[in-house]
Amino acid sequence: MIAIIDYKAGNLTSVVKTLSYLGAREMEVTQDPAVVAGAAKVVLPGVGHFQATSLLLELGLTDAVRESVVKGAWFLGICVGLQWLFEGSTEAPSIAGLGHFKGTCERFPALFDGVELKSPHVGWNSLEKVRMDSRLMRGVESGGFVYYTHSWRAPVIHATAAVTEYGGEFSGVVEKDNVMGVQFHPEKSSVVGLQVLKNFLEL
């Protein structure tokens, strides 16, 4: 069963529709920690402000995710869901992330190479340096385009499975063992996005 976490900040309808289109049958949109802890796969969608992730702690979902990951469940964070995997974000400094990955998400710089950088970063951009051993990115080559909409970005770390260039490199995809995240919206990213979600369903 796939648990899709509802913390009032996710693009739930689009994610559920896309997963259904790809053949997922057993899905439950939930705020129940017991459902999350017992699921074989967990998806954390997200749009908007990092502050919204505070509800995960309040509802006991942070510990439920930790429990499920330790048990070996596959986890996929989308957009803010990827950022939550890190220690936190300067968007809401008082709110702790899961801390599965070291580092803090930061806003895009106002200037890059002496030129004004527009923020948010909205639209299509390419994934580069795709890690060949990535299970989530199987069948996706460097240069594939995906759809972004965000003002904060995750740093490039050891678990980065693909980067995107905008005001410097940031993590477009992270993956280590059974924990994965994508900064882009796969449900809006055409062929590449469908491949990524298909790969996740087939794990």
CSV table of N, CA and C in Angstrom, one decimal, residues 51-198:
chain,number,residue,atom,x,y,z
A,51,GLN,N,6.9,26.2,6.3
A,51,GLN,CA,6.2,26.3,7.6
A,51,GLN,C,5.1,25.2,7.7
A,52,ALA,N,4.6,24.8,6.6
A,52,ALA,CA,3.5,23.8,6.6
A,52,ALA,C,3.9,22.5,7.1
A,53,THR,N,5.2,22.2,7.0
A,53,THR,CA,5.7,20.9,7.5
A,53,THR,C,5.7,20.8,9.0
A,54,SER,N,5.4,21.9,9.7
A,54,SER,CA,5.3,21.8,11.2
A,54,SER,C,4.1,20.9,11.5
A,55,LEU,N,3.1,20.7,10.7
A,55,LEU,CA,2.0,19.9,11.0
A,55,LEU,C,2.4,18.4,11.0
A,56,LEU,N,3.5,18.0,10.3
A,56,LEU,CA,3.9,16.7,10.3
A,56,LEU,C,4.4,16.3,11.7
A,57,LEU,N,5.1,17.2,12.4
A,57,LEU,CA,5.5,16.9,13.8
A,57,LEU,C,4.3,16.9,14.7
A,58,GLU,N,3.4,17.8,14.5
A,58,GLU,CA,2.2,17.9,15.4
A,58,GLU,C,1.3,16.7,15.4
A,59,LEU,N,1.2,16.1,14.2
A,59,LEU,CA,0.4,14.9,14.0
A,59,LEU,C,1.1,13.6,14.3
A,60,GLY,N,2.4,13.7,14.6
A,60,GLY,CA,3.1,12.4,14.9
A,60,GLY,C,3.6,11.8,13.6
A,61,LEU,N,3.6,12.5,12.5
A,61,LEU,CA,3.9,11.9,11.2
A,61,LEU,C,5.4,11.9,11.0
A,62,THR,N,6.2,12.8,11.6
A,62,THR,CA,7.6,12.8,11.5
A,62,THR,C,8.2,11.4,12.0
A,63,ASP,N,7.8,11.1,13.2
A,63,ASP,CA,8.2,9.8,13.8
A,63,ASP,C,7.7,8.6,13.0
A,64,ALA,N,6.5,8.7,12.4
A,64,ALA,CA,6.0,7.6,11.6
A,64,ALA,C,6.8,7.4,10.4
A,65,VAL,N,7.3,8.5,9.8
A,65,VAL,CA,8.1,8.4,8.6
A,65,VAL,C,9.4,7.8,9.0
A,66,ARG,N,10.0,8.2,10.1
A,66,ARG,CA,11.3,7.6,10.5
A,66,ARG,C,11.1,6.1,10.7
A,67,GLU,N,10.0,5.7,11.4
A,67,GLU,CA,9.8,4.3,11.6
A,67,GLU,C,9.6,3.5,10.3
A,68,SER,N,8.9,4.1,9.4
A,68,SER,CA,8.7,3.4,8.1
A,68,SER,C,10.0,3.2,7.3
A,69,VAL,N,10.8,4.3,7.3
A,69,VAL,CA,12.1,4.2,6.6
A,69,VAL,C,13.0,3.2,7.2
A,70,VAL,N,13.1,3.1,8.6
A,70,VAL,CA,13.9,2.1,9.3
A,70,VAL,C,13.4,0.7,8.9
A,71,LYS,N,12.1,0.5,8.7
A,71,LYS,CA,11.6,-0.8,8.4
A,71,LYS,C,11.9,-1.1,6.9
A,72,GLY,N,12.3,-0.2,6.1
A,72,GLY,CA,12.6,-0.4,4.7
A,72,GLY,C,11.6,0.0,3.7
A,73,ALA,N,10.6,0.8,4.2
A,73,ALA,CA,9.6,1.4,3.2
A,73,ALA,C,10.3,2.3,2.3
A,74,TRP,N,9.8,2.4,1.1
A,74,TRP,CA,10.3,3.4,0.1
A,74,TRP,C,9.7,4.7,0.3
A,75,PHE,N,10.5,5.8,0.4
A,75,PHE,CA,9.9,7.1,0.6
A,75,PHE,C,10.3,8.0,-0.5
A,76,LEU,N,9.3,8.8,-1.0
A,76,LEU,CA,9.5,9.8,-2.0
A,76,LEU,C,8.9,11.2,-1.6
A,77,GLY,N,9.8,12.2,-1.5
A,77,GLY,CA,9.4,13.5,-1.2
A,77,GLY,C,9.4,14.3,-2.4
A,78,ILE,N,8.3,15.2,-2.6
A,78,ILE,CA,8.2,16.0,-3.8
A,78,ILE,C,8.2,17.4,-3.4
A,79,CYS,N,9.0,18.2,-4.1
A,79,CYS,CA,9.1,19.7,-3.9
A,79,CYS,C,9.5,20.0,-2.4
A,80,VAL,N,8.5,20.6,-1.7
A,80,VAL,CA,8.8,20.8,-0.3
A,80,VAL,C,9.1,19.5,0.5
A,81,GLY,N,8.5,18.4,-0.1
A,81,GLY,CA,8.7,17.1,0.5
A,81,GLY,C,10.2,16.7,0.4
A,82,LEU,N,10.9,17.1,-0.6
A,82,LEU,CA,12.3,16.9,-0.7
A,82,LEU,C,13.0,17.8,0.3
A,83,GLN,N,12.7,19.0,0.4
A,83,GLN,CA,13.4,20.0,1.3
A,83,GLN,C,13.2,19.5,2.7
A,84,TRP,N,12.1,18.9,3.1
A,84,TRP,CA,11.9,18.4,4.4
A,84,TRP,C,12.8,17.3,4.8
A,85,LEU,N,13.4,16.6,3.9
A,85,LEU,CA,14.4,15.6,4.2
A,85,LEU,C,15.7,16.1,4.8
A,86,PHE,N,15.9,17.4,4.6
A,86,PHE,CA,17.1,18.0,5.1
A,86,PHE,C,16.9,18.5,6.5
A,87,GLU,N,17.9,19.2,7.1
A,87,GLU,CA,17.8,19.6,8.5
A,87,GLU,C,16.8,20.8,8.7
A,88,GLY,N,16.6,21.5,7.6
A,88,GLY,CA,15.6,22.6,7.7
A,88,GLY,C,15.8,23.6,6.5
A,89,SER,N,15.1,24.7,6.6
A,89,SER,CA,15.1,25.7,5.5
A,89,SER,C,15.1,27.1,6.1
A,90,THR,N,15.8,28.0,5.5
A,90,THR,CA,15.8,29.4,5.9
A,90,THR,C,14.5,30.0,5.7
A,91,GLU,N,13.6,29.4,5.0
A,91,GLU,CA,12.2,29.9,4.8
A,91,GLU,C,11.4,29.9,6.1
A,92,ALA,N,11.7,28.9,6.9
A,92,ALA,CA,11.1,28.8,8.3
A,92,ALA,C,12.1,28.3,9.2
A,93,PRO,N,13.1,29.1,9.7
A,93,PRO,CA,14.2,28.7,10.5
A,93,PRO,C,13.9,28.0,11.8
A,94,SER,N,12.7,28.2,12.3
A,94,SER,CA,12.3,27.6,13.6
A,94,SER,C,11.7,26.2,13.4
A,95,ILE,N,11.5,25.8,12.2
A,95,ILE,CA,10.9,24.5,11.9
A,95,ILE,C,12.0,23.5,11.4
A,96,ALA,N,12.1,22.4,12.2
A,96,ALA,CA,13.1,21.4,11.8
A,96,ALA,C,12.6,20.5,10.7
A,97,GLY,N,13.5,20.1,9.8
A,97,GLY,CA,13.2,19.1,8.8
A,97,GLY,C,13.4,17.7,9.4
A,98,LEU,N,13.2,16.7,8.6
A,98,LEU,CA,13.4,15.3,9.1
A,98,LEU,C,14.9,15.1,9.5
A,99,GLY,N,15.8,15.8,8.8
A,99,GLY,CA,17.2,15.6,9.2
A,99,GLY,C,17.9,14.4,8.6
A,100,HIS,N,17.2,13.7,7.7
A,100,HIS,CA,17.8,12.5,7.1
A,100,HIS,C,19.0,12.8,6.3
A,101,PHE,N,19.1,14.0,5.7
A,101,PHE,CA,20.3,14.5,5.0
A,101,PHE,C,20.8,15.7,5.7
A,102,LYS,N,22.1,15.9,5.7
A,102,LYS,CA,22.7,17.1,6.3
A,102,LYS,C,22.5,18.2,5.4
A,103,GLY,N,22.4,19.4,5.9
A,103,GLY,CA,22.3,20.6,5.1
A,103,GLY,C,21.0,21.4,5.3
A,104,THR,N,21.0,22.6,4.9
A,104,THR,CA,19.8,23.5,5.0
A,104,THR,C,19.5,24.0,3.6
A,105,CYS,N,18.2,24.1,3.3
A,105,CYS,CA,17.7,24.6,2.1
A,105,CYS,C,17.7,26.2,2.2
A,106,GLU,N,18.1,26.8,1.1
A,106,GLU,CA,18.2,28.3,1.1
A,106,GLU,C,17.6,28.9,-0.1
A,107,ARG,N,17.2,30.2,0.0
A,107,ARG,CA,16.6,30.9,-1.1
A,107,ARG,C,17.6,31.1,-2.2
A,108,PHE,N,17.1,31.1,-3.4
A,108,PHE,CA,18.0,31.5,-4.6
A,108,PHE,C,18.6,32.9,-4.3
A,109,PRO,N,19.8,33.1,-4.7
A,109,PRO,CA,20.4,34.4,-4.5
A,109,PRO,C,19.7,35.5,-5.4
A,110,ALA,N,19.8,36.7,-4.9
A,110,ALA,CA,19.2,37.8,-5.7
A,110,ALA,C,20.0,38.1,-7.0
A,111,LEU,N,21.3,37.9,-6.9
A,111,LEU,CA,22.3,38.1,-8.0
A,111,LEU,C,23.1,36.8,-8.2
A,112,PHE,N,23.4,36.5,-9.4
A,112,PHE,CA,24.2,35.4,-9.8
A,112,PHE,C,25.1,35.9,-10.9
A,113,ASP,N,26.4,35.8,-10.7
A,113,ASP,CA,27.4,36.3,-11.7
A,113,ASP,C,27.1,37.7,-12.1
A,114,GLY,N,26.7,38.5,-11.1
A,114,GLY,CA,26.5,39.9,-11.3
A,114,GLY,C,25.2,40.3,-12.0
A,115,VAL,N,24.4,39.3,-12.2
A,115,VAL,CA,23.1,39.5,-12.9
A,115,VAL,C,21.9,39.2,-12.0
A,116,GLU,N,20.9,40.0,-12.1
A,116,GLU,CA,19.7,39.7,-11.3
A,116,GLU,C,19.1,38.3,-11.6
A,117,LEU,N,18.8,37.6,-10.6
A,117,LEU,CA,18.3,36.2,-10.7
A,117,LEU,C,16.8,36.2,-10.3
A,118,LYS,N,15.9,35.9,-11.2
A,118,LYS,CA,14.5,35.9,-10.9
A,118,LYS,C,14.1,34.8,-10.0
A,119,SER,N,13.3,35.1,-9.0
A,119,SER,CA,12.8,34.1,-8.1
A,119,SER,C,11.3,34.3,-7.9
A,120,PRO,N,10.5,33.3,-7.9
A,120,PRO,CA,10.8,31.9,-7.9
A,120,PRO,C,11.3,31.4,-9.3
A,121,HIS,N,12.0,30.2,-9.2
A,121,HIS,CA,12.4,29.5,-10.4
A,121,HIS,C,11.2,28.7,-10.9
A,122,VAL,N,10.6,29.2,-12.0
A,122,VAL,CA,9.4,28.6,-12.5
A,122,VAL,C,9.6,28.1,-13.9
A,123,GLY,N,9.2,26.9,-14.2
A,123,GLY,CA,9.2,26.5,-15.6
A,123,GLY,C,10.1,25.3,-15.8
A,124,TRP,N,10.3,25.0,-17.1
A,124,TRP,CA,11.1,23.8,-17.4
A,124,TRP,C,12.6,24.0,-17.4
A,125,ASN,N,13.3,23.1,-16.8
A,125,ASN,CA,14.7,23.1,-16.7
A,125,ASN,C,15.2,21.7,-16.8
A,126,SER,N,16.5,21.5,-17.1
A,126,SER,CA,17.0,20.2,-17.3
A,126,SER,C,17.7,19.6,-16.1
A,127,LEU,N,17.6,18.3,-16.0
A,127,LEU,CA,18.3,17.5,-15.0
A,127,LEU,C,19.7,17.1,-15.6
A,128,GLU,N,20.8,17.4,-14.8
A,128,GLU,CA,22.1,17.1,-15.3
A,128,GLU,C,22.8,16.2,-14.3
A,129,LYS,N,23.9,15.6,-14.7
A,129,LYS,CA,24.7,14.8,-13.9
A,129,LYS,C,23.9,13.7,-13.2
A,130,VAL,N,23.0,13.1,-14.0
A,130,VAL,CA,22.2,12.0,-13.5
A,130,VAL,C,23.0,10.8,-13.1
A,131,ARG,N,22.9,10.4,-11.8
A,131,ARG,CA,23.7,9.3,-11.3
A,131,ARG,C,23.3,8.0,-11.9
A,132,MET,N,24.2,7.3,-12.5
A,132,MET,CA,23.9,6.1,-13.2
A,132,MET,C,23.3,4.9,-12.3
A,133,ASP,N,23.6,5.0,-11.0
A,133,ASP,CA,23.2,3.9,-10.1
A,133,ASP,C,21.8,4.2,-9.5
A,134,SER,N,21.2,5.4,-9.9
A,134,SER,CA,20.0,5.8,-9.3
A,134,SER,C,18.8,4.9,-9.7
A,135,ARG,N,18.1,4.3,-8.8
A,135,ARG,CA,16.9,3.5,-9.2
A,135,ARG,C,15.8,4.4,-9.5
A,136,LEU,N,15.6,5.6,-8.9
A,136,LEU,CA,14.5,6.5,-9.2
A,136,LEU,C,14.7,7.1,-10.6
A,137,MET,N,15.9,7.2,-11.0
A,137,MET,CA,16.2,7.9,-12.3
A,137,MET,C,16.4,6.9,-13.4
A,138,ARG,N,16.1,5.6,-13.2
A,138,ARG,CA,16.4,4.6,-14.3
A,138,ARG,C,15.7,5.0,-15.6
A,139,GLY,N,16.4,5.0,-16.7
A,139,GLY,CA,15.8,5.4,-18.0
A,139,GLY,C,15.7,6.8,-18.2
A,140,VAL,N,16.2,7.7,-17.3
A,140,VAL,CA,16.3,9.1,-17.5
A,140,VAL,C,17.7,9.5,-17.7
A,141,GLU,N,17.9,10.2,-18.8
A,141,GLU,CA,19.3,10.6,-19.2
A,141,GLU,C,19.5,12.1,-18.8
A,142,SER,N,20.7,12.4,-18.6
A,142,SER,CA,21.1,13.9,-18.3
A,142,SER,C,20.6,14.7,-19.5
A,143,GLY,N,20.0,15.8,-19.2
A,143,GLY,CA,19.4,16.7,-20.3
A,143,GLY,C,17.9,16.6,-20.4
A,144,GLY,N,17.3,15.7,-19.6
A,144,GLY,CA,15.9,15.6,-19.6
A,144,GLY,C,15.2,16.7,-18.9
A,145,PHE,N,14.1,17.3,-19.4
A,145,PHE,CA,13.5,18.4,-18.9
A,145,PHE,C,12.4,18.1,-17.9
A,146,VAL,N,12.3,18.8,-16.8
A,146,VAL,CA,11.2,18.7,-15.8
A,146,VAL,C,10.7,20.1,-15.4
A,147,TYR,N,9.6,20.1,-14.7
A,147,TYR,CA,8.9,21.3,-14.4
A,147,TYR,C,9.1,21.7,-12.9
A,148,TYR,N,9.6,22.9,-12.7
A,148,TYR,CA,9.9,23.4,-11.4
A,148,TYR,C,9.0,24.6,-11.1
A,149,THR,N,8.8,24.8,-9.8
A,149,THR,CA,8.2,26.1,-9.3
A,149,THR,C,8.6,26.2,-7.8
A,150,HIS,N,9.7,26.9,-7.5
A,150,HIS,CA,10.2,27.0,-6.1
A,150,HIS,C,11.1,28.2,-6.0
A,151,SER,N,11.2,28.7,-4.7
A,151,SER,CA,12.1,29.8,-4.4
A,151,SER,C,13.3,29.4,-3.5
A,152,TRP,N,13.1,28.3,-2.9
A,152,TRP,CA,14.2,27.7,-2.0
A,152,TRP,C,14.7,26.4,-2.7
A,153,ARG,N,16.0,26.1,-2.4
A,153,ARG,CA,16.6,25.0,-3.1
A,153,ARG,C,17.5,24.2,-2.1
A,154,ALA,N,17.6,22.9,-2.4
A,154,ALA,CA,18.4,22.1,-1.5
A,154,ALA,C,19.8,22.0,-2.0
A,155,PRO,N,20.8,21.9,-1.1
A,155,PRO,CA,22.2,21.9,-1.5
A,155,PRO,C,22.6,20.6,-2.2
A,156,VAL,N,23.7,20.6,-2.9
A,156,VAL,CA,24.2,19.4,-3.6
A,156,VAL,C,25.0,18.7,-2.5
A,157,ILE,N,24.7,17.4,-2.3
A,157,ILE,CA,25.3,16.6,-1.2
A,157,ILE,C,25.7,15.2,-1.8
A,158,HIS,N,26.2,14.4,-0.9
A,158,HIS,CA,26.6,13.1,-1.4
A,158,HIS,C,25.5,12.2,-2.0
A,159,ALA,N,24.2,12.5,-1.5
A,159,ALA,CA,23.1,11.7,-2.0
A,159,ALA,C,22.4,12.3,-3.2
A,160,THR,N,22.9,13.4,-3.7
A,160,THR,CA,22.3,14.0,-4.9
A,160,THR,C,22.4,13.0,-6.1
A,161,ALA,N,21.3,12.8,-6.7
A,161,ALA,CA,21.2,11.9,-7.9
A,161,ALA,C,21.1,12.6,-9.2
A,162,ALA,N,20.8,13.9,-9.2
A,162,ALA,CA,20.8,14.8,-10.4
A,162,ALA,C,20.7,16.2,-9.9
A,163,VAL,N,21.4,17.1,-10.7
A,163,VAL,CA,21.4,18.5,-10.3
A,163,VAL,C,20.7,19.3,-11.4
A,164,THR,N,20.3,20.5,-11.1
A,164,THR,CA,19.8,21.4,-12.1
A,164,THR,C,20.5,22.7,-11.8
A,165,GLU,N,20.7,23.5,-12.9
A,165,GLU,CA,21.5,24.7,-12.9
A,165,GLU,C,20.5,25.9,-12.9
A,166,TYR,N,20.5,26.7,-11.9
A,166,TYR,CA,19.8,27.9,-11.8
A,166,TYR,C,20.4,28.8,-10.7
A,167,GLY,N,21.2,29.8,-11.0
A,167,GLY,CA,21.9,30.5,-9.9
A,167,GLY,C,22.9,29.6,-9.3
A,168,GLY,N,23.5,28.7,-10.0
A,168,GLY,CA,24.4,27.7,-9.5
A,168,GLY,C,23.6,26.3,-9.4
A,169,GLU,N,24.3,25.3,-9.1
A,169,GLU,CA,23.7,24.0,-9.1
A,169,GLU,C,23.0,23.8,-7.7
A,170,PHE,N,21.9,23.1,-7.8
A,170,PHE,CA,21.1,22.6,-6.7
A,170,PHE,C,20.7,21.2,-6.9
A,171,SER,N,20.3,20.5,-5.8
A,171,SER,CA,19.8,19.1,-5.9
A,171,SER,C,18.4,19.1,-6.6
A,172,GLY,N,18.3,18.5,-7.8
A,172,GLY,CA,17.0,18.3,-8.4
A,172,GLY,C,16.5,16.9,-7.9
A,173,VAL,N,17.4,16.0,-7.6
A,173,VAL,CA,17.0,14.7,-7.1
A,173,VAL,C,18.0,14.3,-6.0
A,174,VAL,N,17.4,13.7,-4.9
A,174,VAL,CA,18.3,13.1,-3.9
A,174,VAL,C,17.9,11.6,-3.8
A,175,GLU,N,18.8,10.7,-3.5
A,175,GLU,CA,18.5,9.3,-3.3
A,175,GLU,C,19.6,8.7,-2.5
A,176,LYS,N,19.2,8.0,-1.4
A,176,LYS,CA,20.1,7.2,-0.7
A,176,LYS,C,19.3,6.0,-0.1
A,177,ASP,N,19.7,4.8,-0.6
A,177,ASP,CA,19.0,3.6,-0.1
A,177,ASP,C,17.5,3.8,-0.5
A,178,ASN,N,16.6,3.7,0.5
A,178,ASN,CA,15.2,3.7,0.3
A,178,ASN,C,14.5,5.1,0.4
A,179,VAL,N,15.4,6.1,0.6
A,179,VAL,CA,14.8,7.5,0.8
A,179,VAL,C,15.2,8.3,-0.5
A,180,MET,N,14.2,8.9,-1.1
A,180,MET,CA,14.3,9.7,-2.3
A,180,MET,C,13.5,11.0,-2.3
A,181,GLY,N,13.9,11.9,-3.1
A,181,GLY,CA,13.2,13.1,-3.2
A,181,GLY,C,13.5,13.8,-4.5
A,182,VAL,N,12.5,14.5,-5.0
A,182,VAL,CA,12.6,15.3,-6.3
A,182,VAL,C,12.1,16.7,-6.0
A,183,GLN,N,12.9,17.7,-6.4
A,183,GLN,CA,12.5,19.1,-6.2
A,183,GLN,C,11.4,19.5,-7.3
A,184,PHE,N,11.5,19.0,-8.4
A,184,PHE,CA,10.5,19.3,-9.5
A,184,PHE,C,9.2,18.5,-9.2
A,185,HIS,N,8.2,18.9,-10.0
A,185,HIS,CA,6.9,18.2,-9.9
A,185,HIS,C,6.8,17.1,-10.9
A,186,PRO,N,7.0,15.9,-10.6
A,186,PRO,CA,6.9,14.8,-11.6
A,186,PRO,C,5.5,14.7,-12.2
A,187,GLU,N,4.5,15.0,-11.5
A,187,GLU,CA,3.1,14.9,-12.0
A,187,GLU,C,2.8,15.9,-13.1
A,188,LYS,N,3.8,16.9,-13.2
A,188,LYS,CA,3.6,18.0,-14.2
A,188,LYS,C,4.7,17.9,-15.2
A,189,SER,N,5.6,16.9,-15.2
A,189,SER,CA,6.8,16.9,-15.9
A,189,SER,C,6.8,15.9,-17.1
A,190,SER,N,5.7,15.7,-17.7
A,190,SER,CA,5.6,15.0,-18.9
A,190,SER,C,6.3,13.6,-18.9
A,191,VAL,N,7.0,13.3,-19.9
A,191,VAL,CA,7.6,11.9,-20.1
A,191,VAL,C,8.6,11.6,-19.0
A,192,VAL,N,9.4,12.6,-18.7
A,192,VAL,CA,10.5,12.3,-17.6
A,192,VAL,C,9.8,12.1,-16.3
A,193,GLY,N,8.8,13.0,-15.9
A,193,GLY,CA,8.1,12.8,-14.7
A,193,GLY,C,7.4,11.5,-14.5
A,194,LEU,N,6.8,11.1,-15.6
A,194,LEU,CA,6.1,9.8,-15.6
A,194,LEU,C,7.0,8.7,-15.4
A,195,GLN,N,8.2,8.8,-16.0
A,195,GLN,CA,9.2,7.7,-15.8
A,195,GLN,C,9.7,7.6,-14.4
A,196,VAL,N,9.9,8.8,-13.8
A,196,VAL,CA,10.4,8.8,-12.4
A,196,VAL,C,9.3,8.2,-11.5
A,197,LEU,N,8.0,8.5,-11.6
A,197,LEU,CA,7.0,7.9,-10.8
A,197,LEU,C,6.8,6.5,-11.1
A,198,LYS,N,6.9,6.1,-12.3
A,198,LYS,CA,6.8,4.7,-12.7
A,198,LYS,C,8.0,3.9,-12.0
